[in-house]
Amino acid sequence: MSSSMEPRASVLSPSGGSKEDGDVDHELSANWAELLKTLHVLRLPKTTTTEFELFPQRDGALEGNSGLIVYGRPRDVVPLMLQSGVLCPMQAMLVLSRQWLSCTPDQADAPSTLRASAGVLFDSNGNSYFRRFSPSRLVSLVVNLTDDNQLRSVIRDVPRLRPQGASEAIDTPLATCQLLSRCEHVRQPKTVVVVADGEPLPPRVAARLEAVVYRAGEPGGLRAALFDRLQLRPDCEMWLRLDGQDPIGCEAKDVCNVVQSRFRPSTRTAVAVERVCAFRPENAPAQEESEWTRGQTFTVRCSVVLWRDRPTTVAMLAVVHRTDQSLYSHADAPLPVSLDCTLKRWGCDVLQRRELCERTRAEAERVFAVVRREHCDLMLLGVELVLAGEMRAVEFVVSSLDSRGFIADMAARTTLESLAVPVPEQVEPSADRLLGFEPLVSACLHRAHCGLLRGRHVLVIGGCVFRHKAVWTRVRNEFGLKVTLIDACVKSPWVDDLWDHIQFDLTDHSRDEEHARRIVAMVQQRRLNVGCCISRMEDCLPLAARIGELLHLPGNSYVAMHRAVAKTETMELVLSNPKMDPLPAVRRFGSRSIRIRAVEDIDVAVKQIEFPAVLKLEHGSGAVGVKQVHTIKECYNYFRKITSDLRSDADLPGVGLGYGNMMSLMDWLGGSEHDVDVVMLNGQLVAAFCQDNGPTPLPFCTQTAAACPSFLHPDEQSQLIACAFQSCRAIGLRSGVFNVELKLTPAGPKLIEINARVGGFLGRRWIRECYDCDLLLASFLTAFGLRPCIPRLPRPLRYCVGINLVSSRHGAALRDPDVKRRLEGLDSDEFYYEQICPIIEDVPYEEVDALLAASDQRSHTAAIDKLLQLVHDLDLFRSDEHPCAYYLSSFK
């Protein structure tokens, strides 16, 4: 190895120069050399070792830390790190030595805390950088692709990609046999497990699995298991594997003799597996085999990842063997190629290949789901399948499992692909649509982020409402947060999902300062170690911000949050805000708005605002009471009605009446309506997502339908994002997830209002479906001052279209028991239904009561067709003056 590839100890040592060259351990030197060789083969520049502090700790927050480290052989993990650089540049850490890790318990009975003092980071262009971290970075997930016992002693109980003990519980032939034999509807070959005398005998738990004790000179038990109980033919071909020995092939009648001759004193187990009949295309007799397939068979290695709460097959690689090789012996096999390529060699046409790829994918995901029932923390699994029989009657037989998910095979194929010369578009498209390392990296980042939050304490102001039930369950189970909820409710079924609940009446927001000081006193009296204070209720946002200020917690200021809930004040600030270089002046995004406290104020307002106009609650939410008005008389009448019906929060809880029932008169904005969800940290835009809204049922403005991703041109989406981001900055918002409602008019984007919280209705769910971004998780990360690592996907993952259902127009259908049963039983992969509020008959002011959406991987059109067919079958719009197609008509 050349001297240029030899690492300097002073550079790679975590202490930064306190050790001599000879003190750097062999593991670090070998891994560093292999890293440089791998980068050289991939035609990437060498790792830069320029030293400077990257992403310094600021205000106690590890701003640039995703909490994810990767530990394994560089040749196997570099492709994974390159993908991490594309999705989240300079976030995941490649660790080449145990020297770079240290694990200490925080407290006596607390779980261990793992920290990384150095690592190799990758950017989006494939460049890599060695960095030392000061202070060391907190690690919340370890992607461990080795069985290093010393590494286990370092990482202890820190969460890892491969569960503790996965190798012993999944990878060995005996473990695979025992695990799969406990799983229903998973076919595996007929198997006999032979154990040495004195070893524990595995229980016989399945008809295809037998276990016998080997005693020298006594082959009767083995013969009985083979021929009597499993009823194998004497000439049946078997594969025999003994501990520490190469697998061999033999006929069933010779198994006893081979075991007797090869069983050593050190041998603990032997596994004899029936050879499964090889796959043949339809109507293809054995004598017509081509030179590619004659004397050959293949197995399929499927890598399955738990991604977005569902098993997802990310690779299907076929390994071709000679028929006299063991299914378990791949050392001398050719490099894996795609299943589609192998099936083509075996004579399958495009349709047959597509069908077999889909069936193989489904079988691998089914096996993953079955195995995960026993290993609930499993995130990655390799499933090796044998395709047995002919095309029409093909069966899938599980030959082995791999807790590493065949990452090495995926890395090898990725390396080979990087060497290929680009070719024109294929004449014949591939039948297997696979995502490679992208879902694995994304799933690891999501779990690492949850690990950064686990055990932290959050104070939540308000939110004991029906529609938040699922939120608190997820926050407790998935994020591991300790939630103390302060709310006026006495007791609700989902309060049990919280860590603590303090009853406190928050409804009168004119007393927010008094309430904030009393709540702070209660928090201090209970000695709660709170890390942030947030609210999911629009009217409680300023109170939560004020409590955070008094407790000196990270977050937005009280002034900024109060501006956000007051619609007229928001518009005044936007219109009066100076230009913010280099983005466009924010004032161009505003429109006129006049606050209405009494009927007399309407006379003043109409002199500045032309009809048609919009009359709405000044501090309202959910479009409750928002109405288009055309005359001054209509303004008078509607203002009197609203102020008479809605006087306090008790009249309609949760819509902002705790601030009073004053209203505002605003310009009516033409054009199409859109929502932009903005993720910000310390005044910087982290991510933004656009969605389109359907036409409203004028003269009211209740949201009716939405589609994501947006149909708009990228330039138009950029304008909307600039408008949303600039508007949030103009009123003083700096960190958090905000939902901004906009209109795209012929004159450009115009602001409707800013909701300084995570968007409701369908937006949060399908932004995760389309872009793999969890806005709920991002909101908690930014609340603690941590930067969300949001993947930069090159394309949408799915296309979603949904409708909002309200009691006044859809209540009759939603109360139908048959309709309700069918909605609750919908396929979760294609449809989504959620009831937000109880369905009641008489509703004076419309609120969205339920959501129904459809999604598809192909296009918006396919999702719309699914939704229209479902709505037609259930007759949901039987009482609506417009058909469902009307509300979806703008999605073109």
Coordinates of C-alpha atoms in Angstrom, one line a residue, residues 87-89 449 675-691 717-718 720-726 728-729 734-740 757-759 767-768 771-779 781-782 786-793:
L87 CA -30.8 12.1 1.3
C88 CA -29.2 14.0 4.2
P89 CA -25.8 15.4 3.4
H449 CA -34.4 10.8 15.2
D675 CA -51.2 24.9 1.5
V676 CA -47.5 25.0 2.2
D677 CA -46.0 23.2 5.2
V678 CA -42.8 24.9 6.2
V679 CA -40.1 23.4 8.4
M680 CA -37.8 26.0 9.9
L681 CA -34.9 26.0 12.4
N682 CA -33.3 29.2 13.8
G683 CA -34.8 31.3 10.9
Q684 CA -33.5 28.9 8.2
L685 CA -35.7 27.0 5.8
V686 CA -35.2 23.2 6.3
A687 CA -37.9 21.9 4.0
A688 CA -41.3 22.9 2.5
F689 CA -44.1 20.9 0.8
C690 CA -46.9 22.1 -1.4
Q691 CA -50.4 20.7 -1.7
Q717 CA -44.3 26.0 -6.2
S718 CA -41.1 27.9 -5.6
L720 CA -45.5 29.7 -3.0
I721 CA -42.7 28.4 -0.8
A722 CA -41.0 31.8 -0.9
C723 CA -44.2 33.5 0.1
A724 CA -44.8 31.1 3.0
F725 CA -41.2 31.3 4.3
Q726 CA -41.0 35.1 4.0
C728 CA -43.3 33.3 8.6
R729 CA -40.1 35.3 9.0
R734 CA -38.0 31.1 13.7
S735 CA -38.2 27.4 14.5
G736 CA -41.0 24.9 14.1
V737 CA -43.4 23.4 11.6
F738 CA -45.9 25.8 10.2
N739 CA -48.9 25.4 7.9
V740 CA -49.4 28.4 5.6
R757 CA -48.4 24.6 14.1
V758 CA -48.4 21.4 12.2
G759 CA -51.1 21.3 9.6
I767 CA -46.6 14.3 3.2
R768 CA -45.1 11.3 4.9
Y771 CA -42.1 12.5 0.6
D772 CA -41.2 10.3 3.5
C773 CA -41.1 13.3 5.8
D774 CA -42.8 13.0 9.2
L775 CA -43.9 16.5 10.1
L776 CA -45.0 15.5 13.6
L777 CA -41.5 14.2 14.4
A778 CA -40.0 17.3 12.8
S779 CA -42.1 19.5 15.0
L781 CA -37.2 17.9 16.9
T782 CA -37.3 21.6 16.1
L786 CA -32.6 19.7 16.8
R787 CA -32.3 19.9 13.1
P788 CA -34.7 17.4 11.3
C789 CA -32.9 15.4 8.7
I790 CA -35.5 15.4 5.9
P791 CA -34.7 13.2 2.9
R792 CA -34.3 15.0 -0.4
L793 CA -36.2 12.5 -2.6

